[in-house]
Amino acid sequence: MLTINTDLPLPVSDTFATKLAELVKDIDSYSVTINFRDEDYSAENGGFHPVEIRLEHHRDHWRLCYITEFCYVGTGYFAELTKAIDFDFSYSAFQTLYGYFPIRAGRDMYEMWEPNFLSYWEMGVFTIKVTPN
């Protein structure tokens, strides 16, 4: 089961934790990477940004390591998929316009990001790939 410790610097919701726990309930590995992809997302057409989440197994629970959202920068041949938002639960947060800052300073950004992501997940826009590491 995914247990969200109270010492996490960001307010991860029970809903989010429960949905992640469901994805990894049968995984027997030290860590897992979960990728959420909108197969139609492109630099030219837009779409829902890809998201990657890493969990590590600690004793009897999974622990959130990071959540990274990507986006295209540029168009055509020169388009590059880059990190747009990153929540590294052990250290820092990142946002393209502001760069890196202490994780606790990312609280407001996280509180906006999580419900949006959950609504896209519930809409079924993502292909989800769970990879044990």
Tab-separated table of N, CA and C in Angstrom:
chain	number	residue	atom	x	y	z
A	1	MET	N	0.840	-1.186	0.000
A	1	MET	CA	0.000	0.000	0.000
A	1	MET	C	0.878	1.239	0.000
A	2	LEU	N	0.424	2.285	-0.659
A	2	LEU	CA	1.147	3.555	-0.661
A	2	LEU	C	0.756	4.325	0.586
A	3	THR	N	1.709	4.552	1.448
A	3	THR	CA	1.477	5.326	2.645
A	3	THR	C	2.149	6.672	2.463
A	4	ILE	N	1.403	7.717	2.666
A	4	ILE	CA	1.967	9.051	2.571
A	4	ILE	C	2.272	9.507	3.991
A	5	ASN	N	3.546	9.638	4.289
A	5	ASN	CA	3.956	10.047	5.626
A	5	ASN	C	3.577	11.494	5.875
A	6	THR	N	3.285	11.809	7.121
A	6	THR	CA	2.897	13.168	7.459
A	6	THR	C	4.059	14.142	7.363
A	7	ASP	N	5.272	13.627	7.239
A	7	ASP	CA	6.421	14.527	7.150
A	7	ASP	C	6.728	14.969	5.722
A	8	LEU	N	5.885	14.600	4.757
A	8	LEU	CA	6.088	15.073	3.391
A	8	LEU	C	5.895	16.585	3.346
A	9	PRO	N	6.708	17.263	2.575
A	9	PRO	CA	6.642	18.724	2.541
A	9	PRO	C	5.475	19.289	1.726
A	10	LEU	N	4.763	18.428	0.982
A	10	LEU	CA	3.644	18.888	0.172
A	10	LEU	C	2.386	18.112	0.552
A	11	PRO	N	1.209	18.718	0.399
A	11	PRO	CA	-0.051	18.105	0.832
A	11	PRO	C	-0.612	17.106	-0.183
A	12	VAL	N	-0.025	15.929	-0.262
A	12	VAL	CA	-0.500	14.880	-1.168
A	12	VAL	C	-1.854	14.376	-0.648
A	13	SER	N	-2.859	14.371	-1.494
A	13	SER	CA	-4.207	13.994	-1.063
A	13	SER	C	-4.354	12.484	-0.930
A	14	ASP	N	-5.311	12.082	-0.117
A	14	ASP	CA	-5.630	10.657	0.032
A	14	ASP	C	-6.100	10.077	-1.300
A	15	THR	N	-6.834	10.859	-2.073
A	15	THR	CA	-7.324	10.389	-3.376
A	15	THR	C	-6.159	10.047	-4.295
A	16	PHE	N	-5.184	10.936	-4.372
A	16	PHE	CA	-4.015	10.713	-5.217
A	16	PHE	C	-3.231	9.488	-4.743
A	17	ALA	N	-2.999	9.411	-3.439
A	17	ALA	CA	-2.260	8.281	-2.876
A	17	ALA	C	-2.972	6.964	-3.141
A	18	THR	N	-4.283	6.947	-2.999
A	18	THR	CA	-5.067	5.728	-3.224
A	18	THR	C	-4.991	5.287	-4.681
A	19	LYS	N	-5.087	6.246	-5.605
A	19	LYS	CA	-5.003	5.897	-7.030
A	19	LYS	C	-3.625	5.349	-7.388
A	20	LEU	N	-2.568	5.937	-6.823
A	20	LEU	CA	-1.222	5.411	-7.064
A	20	LEU	C	-1.067	4.017	-6.460
A	21	ALA	N	-1.592	3.831	-5.255
A	21	ALA	CA	-1.502	2.531	-4.584
A	21	ALA	C	-2.151	1.442	-5.418
A	22	GLU	N	-3.247	1.770	-6.063
A	22	GLU	CA	-3.934	0.790	-6.905
A	22	GLU	C	-3.053	0.361	-8.089
A	23	LEU	N	-2.297	1.305	-8.635
A	23	LEU	CA	-1.424	0.989	-9.767
A	23	LEU	C	-0.267	0.073	-9.390
A	24	VAL	N	0.214	0.162	-8.159
A	24	VAL	CA	1.425	-0.579	-7.763
A	24	VAL	C	1.150	-1.716	-6.786
A	25	LYS	N	-0.110	-2.031	-6.554
A	25	LYS	CA	-0.455	-3.013	-5.522
A	25	LYS	C	0.168	-4.381	-5.739
A	26	ASP	N	0.425	-4.771	-6.972
A	26	ASP	CA	0.981	-6.105	-7.238
A	26	ASP	C	2.452	-6.069	-7.630
A	27	ILE	N	3.107	-4.949	-7.455
A	27	ILE	CA	4.512	-4.796	-7.847
A	27	ILE	C	5.404	-5.292	-6.718
A	28	ASP	N	6.341	-6.164	-7.072
A	28	ASP	CA	7.322	-6.667	-6.108
A	28	ASP	C	8.698	-6.204	-6.565
A	29	SER	N	9.030	-4.968	-6.224
A	29	SER	CA	10.274	-4.363	-6.670
A	29	SER	C	10.647	-3.266	-5.691
A	30	TYR	N	11.923	-2.868	-5.713
A	30	TYR	CA	12.378	-1.791	-4.840
A	30	TYR	C	11.786	-0.444	-5.246
A	31	SER	N	11.651	-0.241	-6.549
A	31	SER	CA	11.131	1.035	-7.032
A	31	SER	C	10.286	0.821	-8.275
A	32	VAL	N	9.510	1.829	-8.602
A	32	VAL	CA	8.653	1.764	-9.772
A	32	VAL	C	8.556	3.166	-10.373
A	33	THR	N	8.523	3.215	-11.700
A	33	THR	CA	8.308	4.466	-12.418
A	33	THR	C	6.979	4.347	-13.138
A	34	ILE	N	6.130	5.345	-12.959
A	34	ILE	CA	4.815	5.357	-13.596
A	34	ILE	C	4.802	6.508	-14.587
A	35	ASN	N	4.507	6.192	-15.837
A	35	ASN	CA	4.447	7.203	-16.893
A	35	ASN	C	3.014	7.373	-17.365
A	36	PHE	N	2.577	8.602	-17.457
A	36	PHE	CA	1.253	8.971	-17.941
A	36	PHE	C	1.462	9.724	-19.255
A	37	ARG	N	0.921	9.187	-20.342
A	37	ARG	CA	1.142	9.786	-21.660
A	37	ARG	C	-0.167	9.989	-22.405
A	38	ASP	N	-0.312	11.157	-22.992
A	38	ASP	CA	-1.367	11.429	-23.960
A	38	ASP	C	-0.729	11.087	-25.296
A	39	GLU	N	-1.170	10.012	-25.919
A	39	GLU	CA	-0.550	9.527	-27.157
A	39	GLU	C	-0.637	10.548	-28.287
A	40	ASP	N	-1.561	11.488	-28.215
A	40	ASP	CA	-1.719	12.489	-29.264
A	40	ASP	C	-0.964	13.785	-28.981
A	41	TYR	N	-0.307	13.873	-27.837
A	41	TYR	CA	0.396	15.098	-27.472
A	41	TYR	C	1.585	15.326	-28.405
A	42	SER	N	1.672	16.541	-28.939
A	42	SER	CA	2.801	16.891	-29.806
A	42	SER	C	3.067	18.385	-29.691
A	43	ALA	N	4.219	18.798	-30.176
A	43	ALA	CA	4.573	20.215	-30.154
A	43	ALA	C	3.624	21.019	-31.034
A	44	GLU	N	3.181	20.440	-32.132
A	44	GLU	CA	2.321	21.152	-33.080
A	44	GLU	C	0.867	21.205	-32.624
A	45	ASN	N	0.372	20.100	-32.040
A	45	ASN	CA	-1.051	20.004	-31.727
A	45	ASN	C	-1.389	20.206	-30.259
A	46	GLY	N	-0.388	20.229	-29.394
A	46	GLY	CA	-0.660	20.357	-27.965
A	46	GLY	C	-1.228	19.071	-27.399
A	47	GLY	N	-1.935	19.176	-26.309
A	47	GLY	CA	-2.511	18.015	-25.649
A	47	GLY	C	-2.178	18.049	-24.166
A	48	PHE	N	-2.299	16.905	-23.538
A	48	PHE	CA	-2.034	16.797	-22.108
A	48	PHE	C	-0.571	16.440	-21.887
A	49	HIS	N	0.080	17.202	-21.029
A	49	HIS	CA	1.507	17.007	-20.782
A	49	HIS	C	1.795	15.637	-20.174
A	50	PRO	N	2.885	14.984	-20.613
A	50	PRO	CA	3.302	13.722	-20.004
A	50	PRO	C	3.764	13.949	-18.557
A	51	VAL	N	3.522	12.956	-17.725
A	51	VAL	CA	3.917	13.025	-16.317
A	51	VAL	C	4.607	11.723	-15.944
A	52	GLU	N	5.676	11.840	-15.159
A	52	GLU	CA	6.397	10.673	-14.651
A	52	GLU	C	6.429	10.756	-13.126
A	53	ILE	N	6.129	9.624	-12.483
A	53	ILE	CA	6.135	9.549	-11.023
A	53	ILE	C	7.008	8.376	-10.610
A	54	ARG	N	7.886	8.597	-9.650
A	54	ARG	CA	8.731	7.516	-9.128
A	54	ARG	C	8.378	7.263	-7.674
A	55	LEU	N	8.227	5.977	-7.366
A	55	LEU	CA	7.961	5.524	-6.008
A	55	LEU	C	9.056	4.544	-5.608
A	56	GLU	N	9.421	4.547	-4.343
A	56	GLU	CA	10.367	3.562	-3.819
A	56	GLU	C	9.724	2.832	-2.655
A	57	HIS	N	10.022	1.549	-2.581
A	57	HIS	CA	9.457	0.708	-1.537
A	57	HIS	C	10.301	0.819	-0.272
A	58	HIS	N	9.664	1.163	0.828
A	58	HIS	CA	10.326	1.272	2.126
A	58	HIS	C	9.513	0.475	3.134
A	59	ARG	N	10.098	-0.597	3.618
A	59	ARG	CA	9.436	-1.487	4.576
A	59	ARG	C	8.078	-1.938	4.055
A	60	ASP	N	7.003	-1.436	4.638
A	60	ASP	CA	5.668	-1.899	4.261
A	60	ASP	C	4.870	-0.862	3.475
A	61	HIS	N	5.550	0.115	2.891
A	61	HIS	CA	4.836	1.129	2.125
A	61	HIS	C	5.676	1.641	0.956
A	62	TRP	N	5.010	2.312	0.043
A	62	TRP	CA	5.661	3.000	-1.061
A	62	TRP	C	5.804	4.463	-0.687
A	63	ARG	N	6.910	5.047	-1.099
A	63	ARG	CA	7.178	6.451	-0.788
A	63	ARG	C	7.339	7.240	-2.089
A	64	LEU	N	6.683	8.381	-2.165
A	64	LEU	CA	6.821	9.257	-3.327
A	64	LEU	C	8.218	9.858	-3.368
A	65	CYS	N	8.902	9.714	-4.484
A	65	CYS	CA	10.225	10.324	-4.659
A	65	CYS	C	10.115	11.622	-5.455
A	66	TYR	N	9.471	11.524	-6.629
A	66	TYR	CA	9.306	12.731	-7.440
A	66	TYR	C	8.113	12.608	-8.361
A	67	ILE	N	7.631	13.751	-8.781
A	67	ILE	CA	6.612	13.883	-9.816
A	67	ILE	C	7.162	14.903	-10.801
A	68	THR	N	7.262	14.526	-12.060
A	68	THR	CA	7.775	15.437	-13.078
A	68	THR	C	6.784	15.527	-14.232
A	69	GLU	N	6.456	16.745	-14.608
A	69	GLU	CA	5.611	16.987	-15.771
A	69	GLU	C	6.490	17.578	-16.864
A	70	PHE	N	6.296	17.110	-18.091
A	70	PHE	CA	7.097	17.548	-19.234
A	70	PHE	C	6.222	18.323	-20.221
A	71	CYS	N	6.870	19.117	-21.054
A	71	CYS	CA	6.166	19.803	-22.138
A	71	CYS	C	7.144	20.045	-23.281
A	72	TYR	N	6.577	20.265	-24.454
A	72	TYR	CA	7.418	20.605	-25.597
A	72	TYR	C	7.778	22.082	-25.562
A	73	VAL	N	9.021	22.358	-25.932
A	73	VAL	CA	9.491	23.725	-26.121
A	73	VAL	C	9.950	23.790	-27.573
A	74	GLY	N	9.439	24.763	-28.298
A	74	GLY	CA	9.764	24.873	-29.722
A	74	GLY	C	8.758	24.112	-30.563
A	75	THR	N	8.976	24.145	-31.880
A	75	THR	CA	8.070	23.459	-32.804
A	75	THR	C	8.874	22.753	-33.885
A	76	GLY	N	8.169	21.905	-34.608
A	76	GLY	CA	8.776	21.206	-35.732
A	76	GLY	C	9.986	20.383	-35.349
A	77	TYR	N	10.973	20.408	-36.222
A	77	TYR	CA	12.191	19.618	-36.034
A	77	TYR	C	12.922	19.986	-34.748
A	78	PHE	N	12.803	21.220	-34.315
A	78	PHE	CA	13.548	21.704	-33.155
A	78	PHE	C	12.801	21.554	-31.834
A	79	ALA	N	11.600	20.999	-31.853
A	79	ALA	CA	10.835	20.807	-30.621
A	79	ALA	C	11.568	19.834	-29.699
A	80	GLU	N	11.579	20.181	-28.435
A	80	GLU	CA	12.272	19.349	-27.457
A	80	GLU	C	11.358	19.149	-26.251
A	81	LEU	N	11.229	17.900	-25.812
A	81	LEU	CA	10.449	17.600	-24.623
A	81	LEU	C	11.312	17.912	-23.404
A	82	THR	N	10.866	18.866	-22.585
A	82	THR	CA	11.664	19.310	-21.443
A	82	THR	C	10.832	19.275	-20.164
A	83	LYS	N	11.528	19.350	-19.057
A	83	LYS	CA	10.872	19.377	-17.755
A	83	LYS	C	10.174	20.726	-17.587
A	84	ALA	N	8.880	20.670	-17.240
A	84	ALA	CA	8.111	21.894	-17.021
A	84	ALA	C	7.896	22.147	-15.531
A	85	ILE	N	7.553	21.093	-14.818
A	85	ILE	CA	7.300	21.157	-13.378
A	85	ILE	C	7.913	19.918	-12.754
A	86	ASP	N	8.519	20.092	-11.584
A	86	ASP	CA	9.108	18.938	-10.893
A	86	ASP	C	8.948	19.125	-9.387
A	87	PHE	N	8.449	18.078	-8.744
A	87	PHE	CA	8.366	18.046	-7.288
A	87	PHE	C	9.272	16.916	-6.820
A	88	ASP	N	10.454	17.253	-6.347
A	88	ASP	CA	11.381	16.273	-5.777
A	88	ASP	C	11.133	16.311	-4.275
A	89	PHE	N	10.431	15.303	-3.763
A	89	PHE	CA	9.953	15.344	-2.389
A	89	PHE	C	11.055	15.374	-1.345
A	90	SER	N	12.270	15.068	-1.728
A	90	SER	CA	13.354	15.097	-0.751
A	90	SER	C	14.125	16.420	-0.767
A	91	TYR	N	13.861	17.271	-1.772
A	91	TYR	CA	14.740	18.429	-1.874
A	91	TYR	C	14.098	19.709	-2.416
A	92	SER	N	13.623	19.670	-3.664
A	92	SER	CA	13.276	20.927	-4.312
A	92	SER	C	12.063	20.797	-5.224
A	93	ALA	N	11.593	21.949	-5.656
A	93	ALA	CA	10.572	22.029	-6.686
A	93	ALA	C	11.170	22.812	-7.852
A	94	PHE	N	10.562	22.655	-9.019
A	94	PHE	CA	11.057	23.335	-10.216
A	94	PHE	C	9.865	23.741	-11.049
A	95	GLN	N	9.962	24.933	-11.634
A	95	GLN	CA	8.976	25.399	-12.590
A	95	GLN	C	9.744	26.168	-13.650
A	96	THR	N	9.419	25.938	-14.897
A	96	THR	CA	10.182	26.483	-16.016
A	96	THR	C	10.490	27.973	-15.879
A	97	LEU	N	9.516	28.771	-15.511
A	97	LEU	CA	9.722	30.222	-15.442
A	97	LEU	C	10.574	30.674	-14.264
A	98	TYR	N	10.570	29.881	-13.177
A	98	TYR	CA	11.235	30.318	-11.946
A	98	TYR	C	12.463	29.502	-11.568
A	99	GLY	N	12.663	28.374	-12.209
A	99	GLY	CA	13.795	27.522	-11.881
A	99	GLY	C	13.539	26.724	-10.622
A	100	TYR	N	14.615	26.406	-9.895
A	100	TYR	CA	14.528	25.593	-8.684
A	100	TYR	C	14.291	26.458	-7.459
A	101	PHE	N	13.552	25.914	-6.503
A	101	PHE	CA	13.329	26.582	-5.223
A	101	PHE	C	13.041	25.508	-4.177
A	102	PRO	N	13.119	25.843	-2.888
A	102	PRO	CA	12.898	24.837	-1.841
A	102	PRO	C	11.530	24.169	-1.981
A	103	ILE	N	11.482	22.878	-1.717
A	103	ILE	CA	10.263	22.103	-1.917
A	103	ILE	C	9.074	22.704	-1.170
A	104	ARG	N	9.268	23.171	0.036
A	104	ARG	CA	8.146	23.732	0.806
A	104	ARG	C	7.578	24.989	0.146
A	105	ALA	N	8.377	25.682	-0.617
A	105	ALA	CA	7.906	26.867	-1.336
A	105	ALA	C	7.045	26.475	-2.534
A	106	GLY	N	7.034	25.198	-2.897
A	106	GLY	CA	6.224	24.715	-4.005
A	106	GLY	C	4.825	24.296	-3.610
A	107	ARG	N	4.439	24.536	-2.371
A	107	ARG	CA	3.138	24.087	-1.860
A	107	ARG	C	1.968	24.616	-2.697
A	108	ASP	N	1.932	25.920	-2.958
A	108	ASP	CA	0.818	26.486	-3.722
A	108	ASP	C	0.756	25.892	-5.127
A	109	MET	N	1.906	25.744	-5.745
A	109	MET	CA	1.958	25.167	-7.085
A	109	MET	C	1.434	23.738	-7.059
A	110	TYR	N	1.840	22.953	-6.054
A	110	TYR	CA	1.380	21.569	-5.947
A	110	TYR	C	-0.134	21.501	-5.724
A	111	GLU	N	-0.641	22.398	-4.895
A	111	GLU	CA	-2.077	22.406	-4.609
A	111	GLU	C	-2.910	22.732	-5.848
A	112	MET	N	-2.339	23.401	-6.817
A	112	MET	CA	-3.024	23.637	-8.096
A	112	MET	C	-2.795	22.467	-9.048
A	113	TRP	N	-1.564	21.914	-9.043
A	113	TRP	CA	-1.213	20.869	-9.988
A	113	TRP	C	-1.987	19.569	-9.732
A	114	GLU	N	-2.020	19.098	-8.489
A	114	GLU	CA	-2.596	17.774	-8.213
A	114	GLU	C	-4.057	17.618	-8.640
A	115	PRO	N	-4.975	18.520	-8.272
A	115	PRO	CA	-6.365	18.310	-8.703
A	115	PRO	C	-6.531	18.371	-10.222
A	116	ASN	N	-5.734	19.205	-10.889
A	116	ASN	CA	-5.795	19.228	-12.351
A	116	ASN	C	-5.363	17.886	-12.928
A	117	PHE	N	-4.240	17.368	-12.440
A	117	PHE	CA	-3.751	16.080	-12.916
A	117	PHE	C	-4.775	14.981	-12.646
A	118	LEU	N	-5.336	14.960	-11.445
A	118	LEU	CA	-6.335	13.938	-11.115
A	118	LEU	C	-7.546	14.020	-12.044
A	119	SER	N	-7.974	15.217	-12.392
A	119	SER	CA	-9.124	15.333	-13.296
A	119	SER	C	-8.785	14.786	-14.679
A	120	TYR	N	-7.567	15.026	-15.167
A	120	TYR	CA	-7.165	14.473	-16.466
A	120	TYR	C	-7.082	12.952	-16.391
A	121	TRP	N	-6.546	12.434	-15.302
A	121	TRP	CA	-6.444	10.980	-15.100
A	121	TRP	C	-7.844	10.366	-15.115
A	122	GLU	N	-8.763	10.987	-14.390
A	122	GLU	CA	-10.130	10.463	-14.325
A	122	GLU	C	-10.857	10.585	-15.658
A	123	MET	N	-10.460	11.543	-16.492
A	123	MET	CA	-11.043	11.683	-17.831
A	123	MET	C	-10.545	10.588	-18.770
A	124	GLY	N	-9.492	9.891	-18.384
A	124	GLY	CA	-8.963	8.808	-19.207
A	124	GLY	C	-8.110	9.257	-20.369
A	125	VAL	N	-7.477	10.419	-20.255
A	125	VAL	CA	-6.689	10.933	-21.374
A	125	VAL	C	-5.305	10.296	-21.473
A	126	PHE	N	-4.869	9.612	-20.425
A	126	PHE	CA	-3.516	9.072	-20.384
A	126	PHE	C	-3.460	7.574	-20.668
A	127	THR	N	-2.403	7.184	-21.364
A	127	THR	CA	-1.977	5.790	-21.389
A	127	THR	C	-0.992	5.682	-20.235
A	128	ILE	N	-1.198	4.697	-19.368
A	128	ILE	CA	-0.383	4.576	-18.164
A	128	ILE	C	0.510	3.362	-18.283
A	129	LYS	N	1.806	3.562	-18.040
A	129	LYS	CA	2.787	2.476	-18.064
A	129	LYS	C	3.482	2.420	-16.704
A	130	VAL	N	3.433	1.265	-16.058
A	130	VAL	CA	4.072	1.057	-14.758
A	130	VAL	C	5.289	0.175	-14.988
A	131	THR	N	6.469	0.684	-14.651
A	131	THR	CA	7.709	-0.033	-14.894
A	131	THR	C	8.441	-0.280	-13.579
A	132	PRO	N	8.522	-1.550	-13.128
A	132	PRO	CA	9.335	-1.851	-11.942
A	132	PRO	C	10.804	-1.623	-12.278
A	133	ASN	N	11.555	-1.066	-11.339
A	133	ASN	CA	12.982	-0.809	-11.561
A	133	ASN	C	13.817	-1.715	-10.686
